[in-house]
Coordinates of C-alpha atoms and ligand atoms in Angstrom, one line a residue:
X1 CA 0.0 0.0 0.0
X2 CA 1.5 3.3 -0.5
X3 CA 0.4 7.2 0.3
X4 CA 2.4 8.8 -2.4
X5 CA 3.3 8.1 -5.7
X6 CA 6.6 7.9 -7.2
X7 CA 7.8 10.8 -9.2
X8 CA 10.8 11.5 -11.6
X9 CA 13.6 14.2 -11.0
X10 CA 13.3 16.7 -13.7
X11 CA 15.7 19.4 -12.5
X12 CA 17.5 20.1 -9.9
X13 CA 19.0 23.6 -8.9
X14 CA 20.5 24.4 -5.0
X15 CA 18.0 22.9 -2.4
X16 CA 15.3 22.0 -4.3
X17 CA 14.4 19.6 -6.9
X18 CA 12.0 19.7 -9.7
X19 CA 9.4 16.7 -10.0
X20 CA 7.4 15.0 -12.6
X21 CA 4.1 13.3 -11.7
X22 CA 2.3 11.9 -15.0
X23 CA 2.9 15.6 -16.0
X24 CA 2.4 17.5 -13.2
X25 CA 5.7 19.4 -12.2
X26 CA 5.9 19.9 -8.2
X27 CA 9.4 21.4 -6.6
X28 CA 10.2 19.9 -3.3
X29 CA 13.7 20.4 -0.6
X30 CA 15.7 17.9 -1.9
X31 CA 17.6 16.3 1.1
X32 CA 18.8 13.3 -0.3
X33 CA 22.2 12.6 -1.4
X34 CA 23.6 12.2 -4.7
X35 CA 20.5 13.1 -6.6
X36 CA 20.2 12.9 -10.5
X37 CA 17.8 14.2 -13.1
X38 CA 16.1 11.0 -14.5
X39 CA 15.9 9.4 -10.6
X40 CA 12.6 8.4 -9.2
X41 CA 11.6 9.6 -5.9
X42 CA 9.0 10.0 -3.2
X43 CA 7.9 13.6 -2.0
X44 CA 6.3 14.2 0.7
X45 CA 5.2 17.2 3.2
X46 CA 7.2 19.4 0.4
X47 CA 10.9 17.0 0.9
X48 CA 11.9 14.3 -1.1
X49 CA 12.4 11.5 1.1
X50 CA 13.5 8.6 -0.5
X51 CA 15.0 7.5 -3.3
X52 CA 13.6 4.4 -5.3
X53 CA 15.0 1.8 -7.6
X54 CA 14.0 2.8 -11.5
X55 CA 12.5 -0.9 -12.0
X56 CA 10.5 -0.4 -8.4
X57 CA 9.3 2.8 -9.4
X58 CA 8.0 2.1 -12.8
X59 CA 6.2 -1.1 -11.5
X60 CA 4.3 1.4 -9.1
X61 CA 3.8 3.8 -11.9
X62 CA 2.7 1.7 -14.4
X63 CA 0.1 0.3 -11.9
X64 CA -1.1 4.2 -10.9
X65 CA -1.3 5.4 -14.4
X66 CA -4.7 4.7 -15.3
X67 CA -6.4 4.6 -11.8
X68 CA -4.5 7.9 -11.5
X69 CA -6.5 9.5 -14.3
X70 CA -9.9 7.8 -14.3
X71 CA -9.5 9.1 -10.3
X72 CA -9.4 12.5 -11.5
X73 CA -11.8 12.5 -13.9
X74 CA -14.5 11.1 -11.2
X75 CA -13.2 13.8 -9.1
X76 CA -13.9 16.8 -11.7
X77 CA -17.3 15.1 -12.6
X78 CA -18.3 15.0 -8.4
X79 CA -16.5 18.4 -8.3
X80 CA -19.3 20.2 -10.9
X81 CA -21.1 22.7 -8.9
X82 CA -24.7 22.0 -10.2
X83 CA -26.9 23.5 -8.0
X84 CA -29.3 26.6 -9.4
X85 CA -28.5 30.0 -7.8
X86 CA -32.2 30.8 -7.6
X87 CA -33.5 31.6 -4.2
X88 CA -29.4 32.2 -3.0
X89 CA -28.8 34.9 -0.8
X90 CA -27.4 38.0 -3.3
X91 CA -24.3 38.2 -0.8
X92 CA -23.2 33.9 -0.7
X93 CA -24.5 34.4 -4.5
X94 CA -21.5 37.1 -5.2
X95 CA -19.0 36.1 -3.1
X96 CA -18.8 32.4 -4.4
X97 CA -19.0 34.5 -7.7
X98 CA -15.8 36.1 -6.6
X99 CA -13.9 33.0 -5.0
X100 CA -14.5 31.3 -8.2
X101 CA -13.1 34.2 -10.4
X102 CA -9.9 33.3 -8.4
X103 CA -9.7 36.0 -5.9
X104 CA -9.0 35.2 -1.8
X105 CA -11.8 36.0 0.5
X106 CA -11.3 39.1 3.0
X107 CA -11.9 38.9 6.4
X108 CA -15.0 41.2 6.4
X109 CA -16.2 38.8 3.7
X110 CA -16.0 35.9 5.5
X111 CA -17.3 36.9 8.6
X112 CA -20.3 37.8 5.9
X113 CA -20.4 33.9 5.1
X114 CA -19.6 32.5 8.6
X115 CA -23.2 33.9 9.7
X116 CA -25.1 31.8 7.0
X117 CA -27.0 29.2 8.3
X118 CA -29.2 27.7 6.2
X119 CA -29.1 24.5 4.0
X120 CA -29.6 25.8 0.7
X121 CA -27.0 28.7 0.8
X122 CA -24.5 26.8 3.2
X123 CA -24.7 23.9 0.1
X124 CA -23.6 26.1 -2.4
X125 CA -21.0 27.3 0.2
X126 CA -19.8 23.9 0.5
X127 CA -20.0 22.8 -3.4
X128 CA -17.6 26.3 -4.4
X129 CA -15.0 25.2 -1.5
X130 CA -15.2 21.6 -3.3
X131 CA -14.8 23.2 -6.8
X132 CA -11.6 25.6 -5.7
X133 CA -9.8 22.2 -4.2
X134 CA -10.3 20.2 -7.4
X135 CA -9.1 23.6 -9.4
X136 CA -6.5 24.2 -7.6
X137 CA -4.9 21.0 -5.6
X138 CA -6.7 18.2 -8.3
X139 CA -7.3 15.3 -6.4
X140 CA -4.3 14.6 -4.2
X141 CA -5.1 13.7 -0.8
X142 CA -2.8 13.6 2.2
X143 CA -2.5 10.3 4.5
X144 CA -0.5 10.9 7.4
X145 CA 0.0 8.5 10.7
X146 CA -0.1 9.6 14.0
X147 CA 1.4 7.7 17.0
X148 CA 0.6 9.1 20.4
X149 CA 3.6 8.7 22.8
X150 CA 2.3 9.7 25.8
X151 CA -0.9 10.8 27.9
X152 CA 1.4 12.3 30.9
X153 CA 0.3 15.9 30.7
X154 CA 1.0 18.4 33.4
X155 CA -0.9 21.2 31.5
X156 CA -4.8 22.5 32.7
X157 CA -6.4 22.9 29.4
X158 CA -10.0 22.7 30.9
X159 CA -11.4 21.1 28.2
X160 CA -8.8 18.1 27.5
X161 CA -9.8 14.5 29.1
X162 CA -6.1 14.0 29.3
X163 CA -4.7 17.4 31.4
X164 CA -3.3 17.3 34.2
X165 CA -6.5 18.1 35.7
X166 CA -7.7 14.8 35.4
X167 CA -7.0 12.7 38.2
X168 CA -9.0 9.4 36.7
X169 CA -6.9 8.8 33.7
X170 CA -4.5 5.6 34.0
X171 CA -0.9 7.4 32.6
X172 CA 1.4 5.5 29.6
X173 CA 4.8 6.5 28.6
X174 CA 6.0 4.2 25.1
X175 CA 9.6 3.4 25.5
X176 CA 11.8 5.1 22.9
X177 CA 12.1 1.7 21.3
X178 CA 8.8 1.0 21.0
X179 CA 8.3 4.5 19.5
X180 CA 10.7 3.1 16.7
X181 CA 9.3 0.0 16.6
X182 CA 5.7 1.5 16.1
X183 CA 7.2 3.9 13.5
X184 CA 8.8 2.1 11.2
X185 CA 6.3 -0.8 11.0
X186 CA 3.8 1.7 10.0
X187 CA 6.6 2.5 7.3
X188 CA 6.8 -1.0 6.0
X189 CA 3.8 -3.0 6.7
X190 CA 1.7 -0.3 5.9
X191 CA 3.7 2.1 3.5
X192 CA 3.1 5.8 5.3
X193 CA 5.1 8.3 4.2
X194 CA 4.6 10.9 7.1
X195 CA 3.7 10.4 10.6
X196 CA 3.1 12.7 13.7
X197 CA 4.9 12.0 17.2
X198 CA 2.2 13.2 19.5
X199 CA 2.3 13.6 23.2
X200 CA 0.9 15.7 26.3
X201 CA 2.9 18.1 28.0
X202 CA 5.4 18.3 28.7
X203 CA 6.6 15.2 26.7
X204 CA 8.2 13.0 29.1
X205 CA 11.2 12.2 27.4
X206 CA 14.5 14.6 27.1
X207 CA 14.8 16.3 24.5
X208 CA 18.4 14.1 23.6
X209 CA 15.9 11.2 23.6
X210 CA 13.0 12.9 21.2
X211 CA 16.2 13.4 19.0
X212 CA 17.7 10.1 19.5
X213 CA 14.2 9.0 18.7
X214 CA 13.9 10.9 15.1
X215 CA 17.4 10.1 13.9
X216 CA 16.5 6.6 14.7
X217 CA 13.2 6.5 13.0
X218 CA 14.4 8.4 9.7
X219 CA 17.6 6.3 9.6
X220 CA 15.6 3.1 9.5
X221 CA 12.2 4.5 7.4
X222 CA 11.8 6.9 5.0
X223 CA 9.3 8.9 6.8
X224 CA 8.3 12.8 7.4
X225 CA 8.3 13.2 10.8
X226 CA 6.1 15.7 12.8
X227 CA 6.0 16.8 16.1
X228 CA 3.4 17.6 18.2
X229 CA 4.7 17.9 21.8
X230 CA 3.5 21.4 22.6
X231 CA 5.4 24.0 23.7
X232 CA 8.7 22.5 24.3
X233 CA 10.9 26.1 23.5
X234 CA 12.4 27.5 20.8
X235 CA 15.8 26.6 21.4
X236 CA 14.5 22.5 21.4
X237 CA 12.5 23.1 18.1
X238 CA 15.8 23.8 16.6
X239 CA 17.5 20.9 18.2
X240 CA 15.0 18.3 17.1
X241 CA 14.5 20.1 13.7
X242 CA 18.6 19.4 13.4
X243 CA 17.5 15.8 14.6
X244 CA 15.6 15.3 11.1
X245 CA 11.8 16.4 12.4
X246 CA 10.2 18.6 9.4
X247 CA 6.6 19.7 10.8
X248 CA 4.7 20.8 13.5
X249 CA 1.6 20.3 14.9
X250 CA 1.0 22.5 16.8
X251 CA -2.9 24.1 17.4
X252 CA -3.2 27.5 19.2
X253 CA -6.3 26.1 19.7
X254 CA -8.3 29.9 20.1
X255 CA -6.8 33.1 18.2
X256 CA -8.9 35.1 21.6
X257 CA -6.6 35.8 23.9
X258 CA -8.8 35.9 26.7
X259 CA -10.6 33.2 25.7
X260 CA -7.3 31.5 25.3
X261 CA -6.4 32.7 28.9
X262 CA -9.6 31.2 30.5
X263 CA -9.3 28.2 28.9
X264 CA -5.8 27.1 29.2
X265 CA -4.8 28.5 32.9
X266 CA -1.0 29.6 33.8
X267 CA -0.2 30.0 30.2
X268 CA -0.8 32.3 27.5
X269 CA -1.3 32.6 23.5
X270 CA 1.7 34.5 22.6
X271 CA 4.1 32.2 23.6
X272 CA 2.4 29.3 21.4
X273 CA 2.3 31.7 18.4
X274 CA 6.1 32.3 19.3
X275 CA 6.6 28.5 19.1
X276 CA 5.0 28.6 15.3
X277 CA 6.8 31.4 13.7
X278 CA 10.3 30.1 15.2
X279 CA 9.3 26.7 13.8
X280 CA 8.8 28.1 10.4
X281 CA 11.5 30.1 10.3
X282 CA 13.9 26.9 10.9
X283 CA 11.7 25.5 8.1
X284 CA 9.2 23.3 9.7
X285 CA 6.1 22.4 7.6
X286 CA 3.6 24.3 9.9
X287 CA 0.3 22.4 10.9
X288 CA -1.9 24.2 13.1
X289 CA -5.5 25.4 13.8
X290 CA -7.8 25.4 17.0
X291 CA -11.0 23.9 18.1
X292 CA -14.9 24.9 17.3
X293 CA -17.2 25.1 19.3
X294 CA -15.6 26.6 21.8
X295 CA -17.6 28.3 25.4
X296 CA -17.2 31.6 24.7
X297 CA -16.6 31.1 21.3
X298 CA -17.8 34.1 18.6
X299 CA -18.1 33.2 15.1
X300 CA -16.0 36.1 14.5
X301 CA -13.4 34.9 16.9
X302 CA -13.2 31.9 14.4
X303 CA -13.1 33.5 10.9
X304 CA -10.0 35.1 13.2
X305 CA -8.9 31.8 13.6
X306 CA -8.7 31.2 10.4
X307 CA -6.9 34.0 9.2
X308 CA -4.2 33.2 12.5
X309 CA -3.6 30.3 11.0
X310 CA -3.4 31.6 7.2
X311 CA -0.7 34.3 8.9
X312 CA 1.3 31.4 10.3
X313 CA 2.0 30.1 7.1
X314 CA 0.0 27.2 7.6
X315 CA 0.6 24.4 5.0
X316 CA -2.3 22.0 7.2
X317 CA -4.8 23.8 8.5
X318 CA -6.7 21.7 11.7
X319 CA -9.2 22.4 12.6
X320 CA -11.9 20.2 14.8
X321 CA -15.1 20.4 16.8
X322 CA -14.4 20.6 20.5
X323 CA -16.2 17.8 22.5
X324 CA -17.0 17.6 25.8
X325 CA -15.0 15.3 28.1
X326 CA -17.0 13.7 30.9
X327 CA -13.8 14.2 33.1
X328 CA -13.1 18.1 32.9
X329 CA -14.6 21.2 34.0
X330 CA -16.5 21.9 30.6
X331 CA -18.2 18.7 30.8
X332 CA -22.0 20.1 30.8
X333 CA -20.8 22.5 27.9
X334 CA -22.9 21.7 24.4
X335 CA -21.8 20.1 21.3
X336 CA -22.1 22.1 17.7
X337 CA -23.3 20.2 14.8
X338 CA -22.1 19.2 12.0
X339 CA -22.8 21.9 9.8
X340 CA -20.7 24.1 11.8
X341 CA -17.7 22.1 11.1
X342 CA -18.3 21.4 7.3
X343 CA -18.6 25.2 7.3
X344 CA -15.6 25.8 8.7
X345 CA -13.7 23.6 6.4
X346 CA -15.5 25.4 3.6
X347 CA -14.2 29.0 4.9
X348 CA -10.8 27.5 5.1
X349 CA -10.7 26.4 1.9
X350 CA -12.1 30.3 0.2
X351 CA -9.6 31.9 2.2
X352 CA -6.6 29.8 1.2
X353 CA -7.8 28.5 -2.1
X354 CA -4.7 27.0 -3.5
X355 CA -2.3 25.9 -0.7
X356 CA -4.5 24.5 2.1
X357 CA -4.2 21.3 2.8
X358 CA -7.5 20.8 5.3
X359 CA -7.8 18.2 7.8
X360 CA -10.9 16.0 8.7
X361 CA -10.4 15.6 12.2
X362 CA -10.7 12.0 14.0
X363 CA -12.9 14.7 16.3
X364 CA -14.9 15.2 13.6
X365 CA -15.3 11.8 12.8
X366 CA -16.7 10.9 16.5
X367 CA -19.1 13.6 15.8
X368 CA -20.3 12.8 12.3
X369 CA -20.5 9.3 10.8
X370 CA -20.5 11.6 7.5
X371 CA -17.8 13.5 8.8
X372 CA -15.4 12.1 6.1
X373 CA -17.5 11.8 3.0
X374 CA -19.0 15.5 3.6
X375 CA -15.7 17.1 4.3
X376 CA -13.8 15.8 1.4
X377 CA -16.8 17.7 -0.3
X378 CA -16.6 20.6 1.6
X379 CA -13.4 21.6 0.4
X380 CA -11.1 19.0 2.6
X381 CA -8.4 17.1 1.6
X382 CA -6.4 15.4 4.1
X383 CA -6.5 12.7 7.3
X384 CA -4.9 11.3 9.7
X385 CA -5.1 8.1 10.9
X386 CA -4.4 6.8 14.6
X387 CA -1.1 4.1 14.3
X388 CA -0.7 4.7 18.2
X389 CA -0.7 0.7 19.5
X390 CA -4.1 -0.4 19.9
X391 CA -3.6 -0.9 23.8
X392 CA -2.7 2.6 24.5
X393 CA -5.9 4.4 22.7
X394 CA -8.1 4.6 25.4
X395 CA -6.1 6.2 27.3
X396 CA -5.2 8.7 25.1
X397 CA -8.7 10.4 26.3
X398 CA -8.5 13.9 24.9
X399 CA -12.4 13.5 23.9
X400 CA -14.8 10.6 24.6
X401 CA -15.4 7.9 22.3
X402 CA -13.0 8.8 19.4
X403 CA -13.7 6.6 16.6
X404 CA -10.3 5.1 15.7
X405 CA -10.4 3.8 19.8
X406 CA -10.2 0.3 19.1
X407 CA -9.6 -0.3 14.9
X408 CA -7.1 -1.8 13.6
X409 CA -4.5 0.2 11.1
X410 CA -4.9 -2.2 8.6
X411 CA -8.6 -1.7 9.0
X412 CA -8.7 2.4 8.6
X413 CA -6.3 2.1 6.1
X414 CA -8.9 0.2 3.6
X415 CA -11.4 2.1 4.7
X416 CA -9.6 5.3 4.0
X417 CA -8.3 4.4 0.3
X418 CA -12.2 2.9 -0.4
X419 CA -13.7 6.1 0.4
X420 CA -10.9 7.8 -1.1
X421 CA -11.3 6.1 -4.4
X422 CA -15.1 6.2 -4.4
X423 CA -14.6 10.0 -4.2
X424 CA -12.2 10.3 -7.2
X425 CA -9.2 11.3 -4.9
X426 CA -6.0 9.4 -4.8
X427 CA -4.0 9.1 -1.1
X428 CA -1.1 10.9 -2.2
X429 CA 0.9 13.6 -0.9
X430 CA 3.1 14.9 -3.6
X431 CA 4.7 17.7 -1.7
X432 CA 4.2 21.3 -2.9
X433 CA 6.3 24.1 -1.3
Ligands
5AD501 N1 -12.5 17.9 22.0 C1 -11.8 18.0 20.8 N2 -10.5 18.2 20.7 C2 -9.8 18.2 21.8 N3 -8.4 18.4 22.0 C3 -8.2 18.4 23.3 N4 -9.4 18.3 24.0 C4 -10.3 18.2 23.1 C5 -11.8 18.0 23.1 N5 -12.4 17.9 24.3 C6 -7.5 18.7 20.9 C7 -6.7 20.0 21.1 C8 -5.3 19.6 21.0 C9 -5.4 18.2 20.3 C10 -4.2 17.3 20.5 O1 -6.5 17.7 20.8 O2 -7.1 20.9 20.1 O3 -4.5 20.5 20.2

């Protein structure tokens, strides 16, 4: 099984290299050694990672050829936007108009769209965000894997099942060789090509182990690694950058700085965003977002949100409901629906029409059994699917009844590249800086 398809070194010129996908040219870092013009490699999060054998690669490519186009033409066909503008609100009506003329949304517009609420108008909302990712990113769809390390948290976020505040939660720490062990068999049983390290905070490892733990991963599978850790300073963002990490997830979770303040006590917004524009300065692919549905939550403060992350130099945008946690202080607080969500996606995708690579979150999933299907029609286009060892999932508690609590990978994986495939999208990342 593999999440990205092979592609042929055109050019290459200082850092980057030039890459040929059935005719689609993509530039990528180039971080492998002795590259050529005319060799076969994978991309992936906007690196090459790995360099394949010519015979290995044309096998792949011969066998992707022709799904690879009848994908996309499924894709364009689902991608029409065939509804009839009769009875749309004259403001939705002109600034769908707009998006699809190829200009980005404002802020002031969006807020416009963020108050829409019904069906009909929030459809056609929905169907132009669809339309701008097929125009824009075709049909490529990101895959990534996520193994969470650790529950061990000593952070307050009131609404997380697994803070500190929560005294019921049975702790797990992996080793650093079962870490490995995790990571590359999700490399080579199950052919991932990037994968997110995920932990509470602070991670409770050193921060010579997280890097012990990366070089060892990348040296043994060609993988793009992310961290998630939290805040773990500036200084060790540039350590475990030099220790082969490439991306960051890393939410801010609420662009309201009071809100942000109420919700995550003792700590403080700035210092998050601080931790996101080091990280892209080193280089880091940034991944970041908040939750919605928030207490205290404005839509405005979200179309904020949005922007926040757009100003980050987001590459993944993610973005998921918040859901209440039996164990925490906003227990009793109420759920938003799924129309909320798929709107959100939507707004993501008019505001950052040709770069944003939008997550449906497992979140979302637990929400929404059509949490999948409706997103990648909403203007979505990537997922992530939990590779944490089965036994540890429950504990890793930060909402209840997560979908991917007990399932296999093997499991989620065909499911992922059925619905995929029934959608006209194929699971590659192909790497666009
Ligand atoms: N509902 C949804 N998402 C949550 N997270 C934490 N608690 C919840 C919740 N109750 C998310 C946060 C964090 C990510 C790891 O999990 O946004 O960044």
């Amino acid at each position: 099984m593999c999440y990205a398809i092979p592609g042929k070194v055109k050019r290459i010129e200082n850092k980057f290299v030039w890459i040929d996908y059935f005719g689609q040219i993509k530039k990528a870092v180039n971080e492998l050694d002795g590259l050529e013009p005319g060799d076969y490699i994978y991309a992936q999060g906007g690196y090459a990672i790995e360099k394949l054998p010519r015979h290995e690669a044309e096998g792949i490519l011969a066998s992707w050829r022709e799904t690879f186009f009848q994908l996309q033409e499924l894709d364009l066909e689902l991608s029409k936007i065939d509804l009839a503008k009769s009875g749309l609100d004259k403001g939705v009506s002109e600034l769908m108009d707009k998006s699809l003329k190829g200009f980005e949304l404002s802020k002031e517009e969006v807020n416009y769209l963020i108050g829409i609420e019904d069906d009909k108008n929030l459809e056609f909302i929905y169907k132009t965000a669809n339309f701008l990712r097929q125009k824009y990113i075709k049909n490529s769809c990101c895959v990534h894997g996520i193994i969470e390390i650790s529950n061990q948290c000593q952070r307050n976020c009131s609404y997380c099942g697994i803070s500190g505040l929560n005294h019921k939660l049975s702790r797990y720490r992996m080793s650093p060789e079962e870490i490995i062990d995790t990571a590359i068999k999700v490399s080579k049983e199950w052919g991932f090509k990037a994968l997110v390290l995920q932990s509470g905070e602070p991670a409770p490892y050193s921060i010579d182990e997280l890097s012990a733990i990366i070089k060892k991963i990348k040296e043994n599978a060609p993988l793009f690694i992310c961290i998630s850790f939290g805040e773990i300073g500036l200084a060790n963002l540039e350590k475990l950058y030099q220790a082969g990490a490439r991306g960051l997830l890393l939410r801010f979770e609420t662009s309201n700085q009071k809100n942000y303040s109420k919700l995550h006590p003792g700590s403080n917004l700035e210092n998050r965003i601080q931790h996101l524009k080091k990280a892209k300065e080193l280089g880091y692919l940034i991944m970041t977002g908040g939750l919605i549905g928030l207490p205290g939550q404005s839509n405005k403060d979200l179309v904020e949100d949005i922007f926040l992350a757009k100003e980050l130099g987001a590459e993944m945008y993610s973005f998921g409901p918040f859901l209440p946690h039996p164990d925490t202080p906003l227990a009793k607080e109420k759920v938003i629906n799924e129309k909320e969500v798929l709107k959100l996606l939507a707004l993501i995708r008019l505001v950052d029409p040709k770069n944003a690579k939008t997550l449906i979150t497992t979140a979302f999933e637990t929400l929404s059994s059509s949490a999948r299907t409706k997103g990648l029609l909403s203007g979505a286009n990537s997922f992530m699917l939990n590779v944490t060892p089965v036994e540890y999932r429950n504990k890793y508690s930060i909402y209840p009844n997560r979908v991917t609590s007990g399932k296999q990978v093997g499991d989620q994986v065909e499911e992922t590249i059925t619905l995929l495939k029934s959608l006209g999208r194929a699971p590659t990342d192909i790497g666009v800086v």
